[in-house]
């Protein structure tokens, strides 16, 4: 029997109450166990109840409430002997236990399916937002279901680890659980994409991005930490999400090529590198002209390129540079002389120093001397 409410839609709690009462009435009369088909119907009612928005507590209350109201009138409750009453009570309690277990199983099944569907919808939305190729009107409508208004500003952060992030993996799930526990999940989207963990945060939610970075880098014992987290700049609209994402990816790429030690990267702090690489031919010409002569040095160009890099990192303090390179100050002086003699640029001169540093950065971005420079 399907019971309808005043709107014509099925009234799941009322239908469940009638069904439970019918079952337990028969159980109190016969002392039998619930049959497989009866348990399956209870699972179905639990599943339909969850889909209709009824909580498990409400459904259990409907079942138990109907049973309690009719308890005094159930066959066998007013048995002639104490033994018969105990048998009836045992049968009824076993029936109630089985009924509620089946009901909860169905309810949980529906909720698991809903969670999986929600995660799939979230992943699909994140992919479409980061691609920026979907119909904008439909994309905005889908985003609003997650509480996101694409006309606002958004910032994207991307984490990379030694092992790729997989959807549903423990590390990704922990970051998601912690973030949604602290912040309104309508202000952020989190998903694993192409082996990276991506967080999209709405305008003004800098705290979300800070928390995402901290959780990714320090997820806790038993979870693999991220190696780097890069944050793009804030941009408005659907295209802004794509721009911020691409900036974060570019920052990660530059950090890897340049072997930057920083774990936290911000796109605005690395804007010099896109500028340097905008004219790739000019950068290759700079590297070839300034650093090309270093290839004639004994041992090749690499030791001298490393010397220029480390000296810049050490603030051009020779003693500290020598310590970091594992050289004596005298040996360092010899290397600096070779750089000056071969290139014609003196690291002690401010303008020459800038030219050398820029050329070395370009060499690392172009993977020179491992890769030949294109004309």
Short mmCIF file of C-alpha atoms in Angstrom, two decimals:
data_model
loop_
_atom_site.label_atom_id
_atom_site.label_comp_id
_atom_site.label_asym_id
_atom_site.label_seq_id
_atom_site.Cartn_x
_atom_site.Cartn_y
_atom_site.Cartn_z
CA UNK A 1 0.00 0.00 0.00
CA UNK A 2 1.33 3.44 -1.00
CA UNK A 3 0.07 6.30 1.13
CA UNK A 4 -0.12 9.78 -0.42
CA UNK A 5 -0.05 13.11 1.33
CA UNK A 6 -2.27 16.05 0.53
CA UNK A 7 -0.23 17.02 -2.53
CA UNK A 8 -0.55 13.61 -4.13
CA UNK A 9 3.11 12.73 -3.47
CA UNK A 10 3.89 9.53 -1.55
CA UNK A 11 3.90 10.02 2.22
CA UNK A 12 6.86 7.79 3.07
CA UNK A 13 6.70 8.07 6.90
CA UNK A 14 2.97 7.24 6.92
CA UNK A 15 3.44 4.37 4.46
CA UNK A 16 6.29 3.05 6.59
CA UNK A 17 4.19 3.26 9.76
CA UNK A 18 1.38 1.23 8.15
CA UNK A 19 3.81 -1.33 6.76
CA UNK A 20 5.65 -1.80 10.07
CA UNK A 21 2.37 -2.17 11.93
CA UNK A 22 1.11 -4.81 9.48
CA UNK A 23 4.36 -6.77 9.76
CA UNK A 24 4.55 -6.66 13.54
CA UNK A 25 0.90 -7.57 13.91
CA UNK A 26 1.54 -10.76 11.95
CA UNK A 27 4.79 -11.41 13.85
CA UNK A 28 3.01 -11.09 17.22
CA UNK A 29 0.37 -13.57 15.99
CA UNK A 30 2.74 -16.18 14.50
CA UNK A 31 6.13 -15.55 16.14
CA UNK A 32 7.81 -15.81 12.71
CA UNK A 33 10.85 -13.94 11.38
CA UNK A 34 10.56 -11.27 8.72
CA UNK A 35 10.82 -12.59 5.17
CA UNK A 36 13.37 -11.51 2.58
CA UNK A 37 10.79 -9.68 0.46
CA UNK A 38 9.52 -7.80 3.51
CA UNK A 39 13.02 -6.71 4.46
CA UNK A 40 13.69 -5.60 0.90
CA UNK A 41 10.57 -3.44 0.94
CA UNK A 42 11.77 -1.84 4.15
CA UNK A 43 15.12 -1.13 2.47
CA UNK A 44 13.24 0.39 -0.43
CA UNK A 45 11.20 2.58 1.94
CA UNK A 46 14.39 3.72 3.67
CA UNK A 47 15.98 4.56 0.32
CA UNK A 48 12.91 6.41 -0.95
CA UNK A 49 12.62 8.25 2.35
CA UNK A 50 16.21 9.48 2.09
CA UNK A 51 15.65 10.59 -1.50
CA UNK A 52 12.53 12.49 -0.38
CA UNK A 53 14.57 14.31 2.27
CA UNK A 54 13.44 12.41 5.38
CA UNK A 55 16.06 11.80 8.03
CA UNK A 56 16.64 8.35 9.48
CA UNK A 57 15.46 9.52 12.92
CA UNK A 58 12.11 10.61 11.44
CA UNK A 59 11.60 7.28 9.68
CA UNK A 60 12.55 5.24 12.74
CA UNK A 61 10.22 7.38 14.84
CA UNK A 62 7.34 6.68 12.45
CA UNK A 63 7.89 2.94 12.67
CA UNK A 64 8.30 2.82 16.44
CA UNK A 65 5.53 5.34 17.05
CA UNK A 66 2.97 3.27 15.16
CA UNK A 67 4.11 0.13 16.97
CA UNK A 68 3.90 1.77 20.39
CA UNK A 69 0.43 3.19 19.69
CA UNK A 70 -0.91 -0.24 18.76
CA UNK A 71 1.13 -2.27 21.24
CA UNK A 72 -1.71 -3.11 23.64
CA UNK A 73 -3.84 -4.36 20.75
CA UNK A 74 -1.29 -6.62 19.08
CA UNK A 75 -2.20 -10.33 19.05
CA UNK A 76 -0.22 -12.26 21.64
CA UNK A 77 0.64 -9.27 23.83
CA UNK A 78 -2.13 -10.23 26.22
CA UNK A 79 -1.09 -13.88 26.33
CA UNK A 80 -2.56 -16.21 28.89
CA UNK A 81 0.81 -17.32 30.32
CA UNK A 82 4.12 -15.67 31.06
CA UNK A 83 5.95 -18.09 28.72
CA UNK A 84 3.69 -17.18 25.81
CA UNK A 85 4.17 -13.48 26.58
CA UNK A 86 7.96 -13.92 26.56
CA UNK A 87 7.83 -15.71 23.20
CA UNK A 88 5.70 -12.92 21.75
CA UNK A 89 8.00 -10.27 23.16
CA UNK A 90 11.09 -11.99 21.77
CA UNK A 91 9.48 -12.32 18.34
CA UNK A 92 8.39 -8.68 18.31
CA UNK A 93 11.80 -7.38 19.40
CA UNK A 94 13.52 -9.54 16.77
CA UNK A 95 11.08 -8.25 14.17
CA UNK A 96 11.65 -4.62 15.18
CA UNK A 97 15.42 -5.11 15.14
CA UNK A 98 15.35 -6.64 11.65
CA UNK A 99 12.93 -3.98 10.36
CA UNK A 100 14.96 -1.05 11.63
CA UNK A 101 18.19 -2.61 10.36
CA UNK A 102 16.74 -2.98 6.86
CA UNK A 103 15.29 0.53 7.00
CA UNK A 104 18.66 2.02 8.01
CA UNK A 105 20.47 0.00 5.33
CA UNK A 106 18.24 1.41 2.62
CA UNK A 107 18.55 4.95 3.96
CA UNK A 108 22.35 4.71 4.10
CA UNK A 109 22.47 3.23 0.59
CA UNK A 110 20.60 6.23 -0.78
CA UNK A 111 22.84 8.63 1.08
CA UNK A 112 25.99 6.95 -0.24
CA UNK A 113 24.63 7.19 -3.76
CA UNK A 114 23.74 10.84 -3.22
CA UNK A 115 27.24 11.59 -1.90
CA UNK A 116 28.84 9.85 -4.87
CA UNK A 117 26.60 11.75 -7.26
CA UNK A 118 27.39 15.02 -5.50
CA UNK A 119 31.12 14.30 -5.75
CA UNK A 120 30.76 13.42 -9.44
CA UNK A 121 28.83 16.64 -10.09
CA UNK A 122 31.46 18.61 -8.17
CA UNK A 123 34.31 17.02 -10.16
CA UNK A 124 32.54 17.70 -13.43
CA UNK A 125 31.90 21.31 -12.45
CA UNK A 126 35.53 21.84 -11.43
CA UNK A 127 36.74 20.35 -14.72
CA UNK A 128 34.40 22.57 -16.74
CA UNK A 129 35.37 25.67 -14.74
CA UNK A 130 39.06 25.00 -15.28
CA UNK A 131 38.60 24.23 -18.96
CA UNK A 132 36.37 27.25 -19.51
CA UNK A 133 34.87 25.68 -22.63
CA UNK A 134 31.30 24.92 -21.50
CA UNK A 135 28.19 26.97 -22.21
CA UNK A 136 28.52 29.92 -19.83
CA UNK A 137 24.82 30.18 -19.02
CA UNK A 138 24.50 26.51 -18.14
CA UNK A 139 27.82 26.57 -16.29
CA UNK A 140 26.69 29.51 -14.17
CA UNK A 141 23.44 27.70 -13.38
CA UNK A 142 25.28 24.57 -12.30
CA UNK A 143 27.72 26.59 -10.21
CA UNK A 144 24.85 28.28 -8.35
CA UNK A 145 23.71 24.87 -7.11
CA UNK A 146 26.98 24.80 -5.18
CA UNK A 147 26.48 28.38 -3.99
CA UNK A 148 29.00 29.87 -6.42
CA UNK A 149 28.26 33.07 -8.34
CA UNK A 150 30.63 33.19 -11.27
CA UNK A 151 30.36 36.96 -11.65
CA UNK A 152 32.30 37.31 -8.39
CA UNK A 153 36.07 37.06 -8.06
CA UNK A 154 37.78 33.72 -7.51
CA UNK A 155 41.27 32.51 -6.74
CA UNK A 156 42.67 29.06 -7.51
CA UNK A 157 45.36 27.23 -5.54
CA UNK A 158 47.03 24.03 -6.75
CA UNK A 159 49.01 21.50 -4.70
CA UNK A 160 51.42 18.91 -6.08
CA UNK A 161 52.92 15.97 -4.20
CA UNK A 162 55.46 13.25 -4.88
CA UNK A 163 52.58 10.89 -5.68
CA UNK A 164 49.62 12.05 -7.78
CA UNK A 165 46.48 13.10 -5.93
CA UNK A 166 43.61 10.75 -6.76
CA UNK A 167 39.93 11.52 -6.28
CA UNK A 168 38.76 9.99 -3.00
CA UNK A 169 42.30 9.15 -1.86
CA UNK A 170 42.93 9.63 1.89
CA UNK A 171 45.08 12.77 1.53
CA UNK A 172 42.60 14.55 -0.74
CA UNK A 173 39.66 13.45 1.42
CA UNK A 174 41.34 14.72 4.59
CA UNK A 175 41.94 18.18 3.13
CA UNK A 176 38.33 18.33 1.90
CA UNK A 177 36.94 17.15 5.24
CA UNK A 178 38.97 19.67 7.21
CA UNK A 179 38.13 22.58 4.92
CA UNK A 180 34.40 21.91 4.77
CA UNK A 181 34.42 21.44 8.54
CA UNK A 182 35.92 24.89 9.06
CA UNK A 183 34.32 26.90 6.27
CA UNK A 184 31.05 27.15 4.38
CA UNK A 185 31.41 24.72 1.47
CA UNK A 186 29.50 27.19 -0.70
CA UNK A 187 32.59 29.40 -0.76
CA UNK A 188 34.96 26.77 -2.14
CA UNK A 189 35.36 23.85 -4.51
CA UNK A 190 37.99 21.17 -4.04
CA UNK A 191 38.84 18.36 -6.44
CA UNK A 192 41.73 16.23 -7.66
CA UNK A 193 42.60 16.96 -11.29
CA UNK A 194 45.46 15.59 -13.40
CA UNK A 195 47.17 14.30 -10.27
CA UNK A 196 46.99 17.69 -8.54
CA UNK A 197 44.75 18.94 -5.76
CA UNK A 198 42.84 22.06 -6.84
CA UNK A 199 41.03 24.51 -4.56
CA UNK A 200 38.76 27.26 -5.95
CA UNK A 201 37.88 29.89 -3.36
CA UNK A 202 35.41 32.73 -3.75
CA UNK A 203 36.17 36.42 -3.33
CA UNK A 204 37.36 37.45 0.11
CA UNK A 205 38.09 33.89 1.27
CA UNK A 206 41.84 34.27 1.70
CA UNK A 207 41.57 32.26 4.92
CA UNK A 208 40.34 29.27 2.90
CA UNK A 209 43.40 29.38 0.64
CA UNK A 210 45.72 29.76 3.62
CA UNK A 211 44.10 26.77 5.33
CA UNK A 212 44.25 24.75 2.09
CA UNK A 213 47.97 25.47 1.77
CA UNK A 214 48.69 24.53 5.39
CA UNK A 215 46.63 21.33 5.21
CA UNK A 216 48.21 20.26 1.93
CA UNK A 217 51.75 20.86 3.17
CA UNK A 218 51.07 19.44 6.66
CA UNK A 219 48.15 17.02 6.39
CA UNK A 220 49.07 15.13 9.55
CA UNK A 221 50.62 11.80 10.42
CA UNK A 222 49.93 9.06 7.92
CA UNK A 223 49.11 11.40 5.02
CA UNK A 224 51.62 12.30 2.28
CA UNK A 225 52.40 16.04 2.28
CA UNK A 226 52.39 18.25 -0.79
CA UNK A 227 55.74 19.36 -2.15
CA UNK A 228 54.51 22.78 -3.28
CA UNK A 229 51.31 24.81 -3.30
CA UNK A 230 50.91 27.62 -5.82
CA UNK A 231 48.18 30.27 -5.75
CA UNK A 232 47.08 32.22 -8.80
CA UNK A 233 45.86 35.79 -8.73
CA UNK A 234 42.26 36.79 -8.10
CA UNK A 235 40.18 37.24 -11.26
CA UNK A 236 36.47 37.74 -11.87
CA UNK A 237 34.06 35.63 -13.89
CA UNK A 238 34.33 32.17 -15.42
CA UNK A 239 37.35 33.13 -17.49
CA UNK A 240 38.96 34.46 -14.33
CA UNK A 241 38.92 31.01 -12.75
CA UNK A 242 40.75 29.60 -15.78
CA UNK A 243 43.30 32.44 -15.66
CA UNK A 244 43.97 31.97 -11.94
CA UNK A 245 44.35 28.21 -12.45
CA UNK A 246 46.78 28.66 -15.34
CA UNK A 247 48.81 31.14 -13.30
CA UNK A 248 49.08 28.63 -10.45
CA UNK A 249 50.20 25.91 -12.88
CA UNK A 250 52.75 28.24 -14.42
CA UNK A 251 54.13 29.10 -10.99
CA UNK A 252 54.57 25.39 -10.24
CA UNK A 253 56.30 24.86 -13.55
CA UNK A 254 58.70 27.77 -13.05
CA UNK A 255 59.46 26.60 -9.52
CA UNK A 256 60.29 23.12 -10.79
CA UNK A 257 62.48 24.37 -13.64
CA UNK A 258 64.32 26.84 -11.44
CA UNK A 259 64.49 24.39 -8.52
CA UNK A 260 63.11 27.03 -6.19
CA UNK A 261 63.18 25.94 -2.54
CA UNK A 262 59.91 27.68 -1.61
CA UNK A 263 56.92 25.46 -0.79
CA UNK A 264 54.38 28.30 -0.95
CA UNK A 265 54.24 30.09 -4.27
CA UNK A 266 52.18 33.11 -5.34
CA UNK A 267 51.75 33.91 -9.00
CA UNK A 268 52.25 37.64 -8.47
CA UNK A 269 55.68 36.98 -6.97
CA UNK A 270 56.78 35.09 -10.10
CA UNK A 271 55.47 37.46 -12.76
CA UNK A 272 59.02 38.20 -13.88
CA UNK A 273 59.35 34.73 -15.40
CA UNK A 274 56.42 34.96 -17.85
CA UNK A 275 57.85 38.34 -18.85
CA UNK A 276 61.27 36.81 -19.42
CA UNK A 277 59.85 33.92 -21.44
CA UNK A 278 57.40 35.97 -23.48
CA UNK A 279 60.08 36.37 -26.15
CA UNK A 280 61.67 32.95 -26.13
CA UNK A 281 63.95 33.72 -29.05
CA UNK A 282 65.32 36.81 -27.29
CA UNK A 283 65.91 34.81 -24.12
CA UNK A 284 67.72 32.08 -26.05
CA UNK A 285 69.88 34.76 -27.69
CA UNK A 286 70.70 36.24 -24.27
CA UNK A 287 71.74 32.84 -22.91
CA UNK A 288 73.77 32.04 -26.00
CA UNK A 289 75.54 35.40 -26.03
CA UNK A 290 76.24 35.79 -22.31
CA UNK A 291 76.71 32.21 -21.12
CA UNK A 292 77.67 30.35 -24.28
CA UNK A 293 81.43 30.95 -23.74
CA UNK A 294 81.22 29.04 -20.41
CA UNK A 295 80.97 25.76 -22.32
CA UNK A 296 84.66 26.02 -23.13
CA UNK A 297 85.61 25.87 -19.43
CA UNK A 298 87.12 22.73 -18.00
CA UNK A 299 84.22 20.62 -16.74
CA UNK A 300 81.72 22.49 -18.90
CA UNK A 301 79.36 25.28 -18.06
CA UNK A 302 77.39 23.67 -15.21
CA UNK A 303 79.81 24.37 -12.30
CA UNK A 304 80.10 28.01 -13.31
CA UNK A 305 76.32 28.38 -13.76
CA UNK A 306 75.88 26.94 -10.28
CA UNK A 307 78.43 29.42 -8.94
CA UNK A 308 76.48 32.39 -10.34
CA UNK A 309 73.22 31.04 -8.88
CA UNK A 310 74.59 30.29 -5.41
CA UNK A 311 76.46 33.60 -5.20
CA UNK A 312 73.20 35.46 -5.91
CA UNK A 313 71.37 33.40 -3.27
CA UNK A 314 74.15 34.15 -0.75
CA UNK A 315 73.84 37.89 -1.33
CA UNK A 316 77.25 38.05 -3.05
CA UNK A 317 79.06 37.27 0.18
CA UNK A 318 82.04 35.21 -0.95
CA UNK A 319 82.60 33.37 2.32
CA UNK A 320 78.96 32.22 2.43
CA UNK A 321 79.02 31.34 -1.27
CA UNK A 322 82.14 29.23 -0.81
CA UNK A 323 80.58 27.45 2.19
CA UNK A 324 77.42 26.59 0.25
CA UNK A 325 79.43 25.33 -2.72
CA UNK A 326 81.82 23.35 -0.52
CA UNK A 327 84.81 25.31 -1.85
CA UNK A 328 87.58 27.35 -0.34
CA UNK A 329 87.36 31.10 -0.80
CA UNK A 330 90.43 30.86 -3.03
CA UNK A 331 88.80 28.24 -5.27
CA UNK A 332 85.69 30.39 -5.47
CA UNK A 333 87.82 33.35 -6.52
CA UNK A 334 89.26 31.24 -9.33
CA UNK A 335 85.77 30.38 -10.58
CA UNK A 336 84.69 34.02 -10.49
CA UNK A 337 87.76 34.95 -12.53
CA UNK A 338 86.91 32.29 -15.11
CA UNK A 339 83.34 33.63 -15.36
CA UNK A 340 84.64 37.16 -15.89
CA UNK A 341 87.31 36.11 -18.39
CA UNK A 342 85.04 33.87 -20.47
CA UNK A 343 81.89 36.00 -20.53
CA UNK A 344 83.30 39.49 -20.17
CA UNK A 345 80.81 40.11 -17.35
CA UNK A 346 82.07 40.86 -13.84
CA UNK A 347 79.79 39.69 -10.97
CA UNK A 348 81.15 42.57 -8.89
CA UNK A 349 79.52 45.08 -11.26
CA UNK A 350 75.81 45.72 -10.56
CA UNK A 351 74.69 45.84 -14.22
CA UNK A 352 76.84 42.85 -15.16
CA UNK A 353 75.49 41.01 -12.14
CA UNK A 354 71.89 41.57 -13.24
CA UNK A 355 72.68 40.39 -16.77
CA UNK A 356 74.35 37.23 -15.51
CA UNK A 357 71.48 36.41 -13.12
CA UNK A 358 68.87 36.95 -15.81
CA UNK A 359 70.81 34.82 -18.29
CA UNK A 360 71.20 32.00 -15.73
CA UNK A 361 67.46 32.06 -14.98
CA UNK A 362 66.79 31.89 -18.70
CA UNK A 363 69.18 28.97 -19.03
CA UNK A 364 67.33 27.06 -16.35
CA UNK A 365 63.96 27.84 -17.90
CA UNK A 366 65.24 26.65 -21.28
CA UNK A 367 67.01 23.65 -19.70
CA UNK A 368 70.34 24.73 -21.13
CA UNK A 369 72.97 23.30 -21.59
CA UNK A 370 71.13 19.95 -21.47
CA UNK A 371 68.94 21.11 -24.37
CA UNK A 372 70.37 23.00 -27.32
CA UNK A 373 69.24 26.56 -27.86
CA UNK A 374 67.08 27.05 -30.92
CA UNK A 375 68.15 29.81 -33.29
#
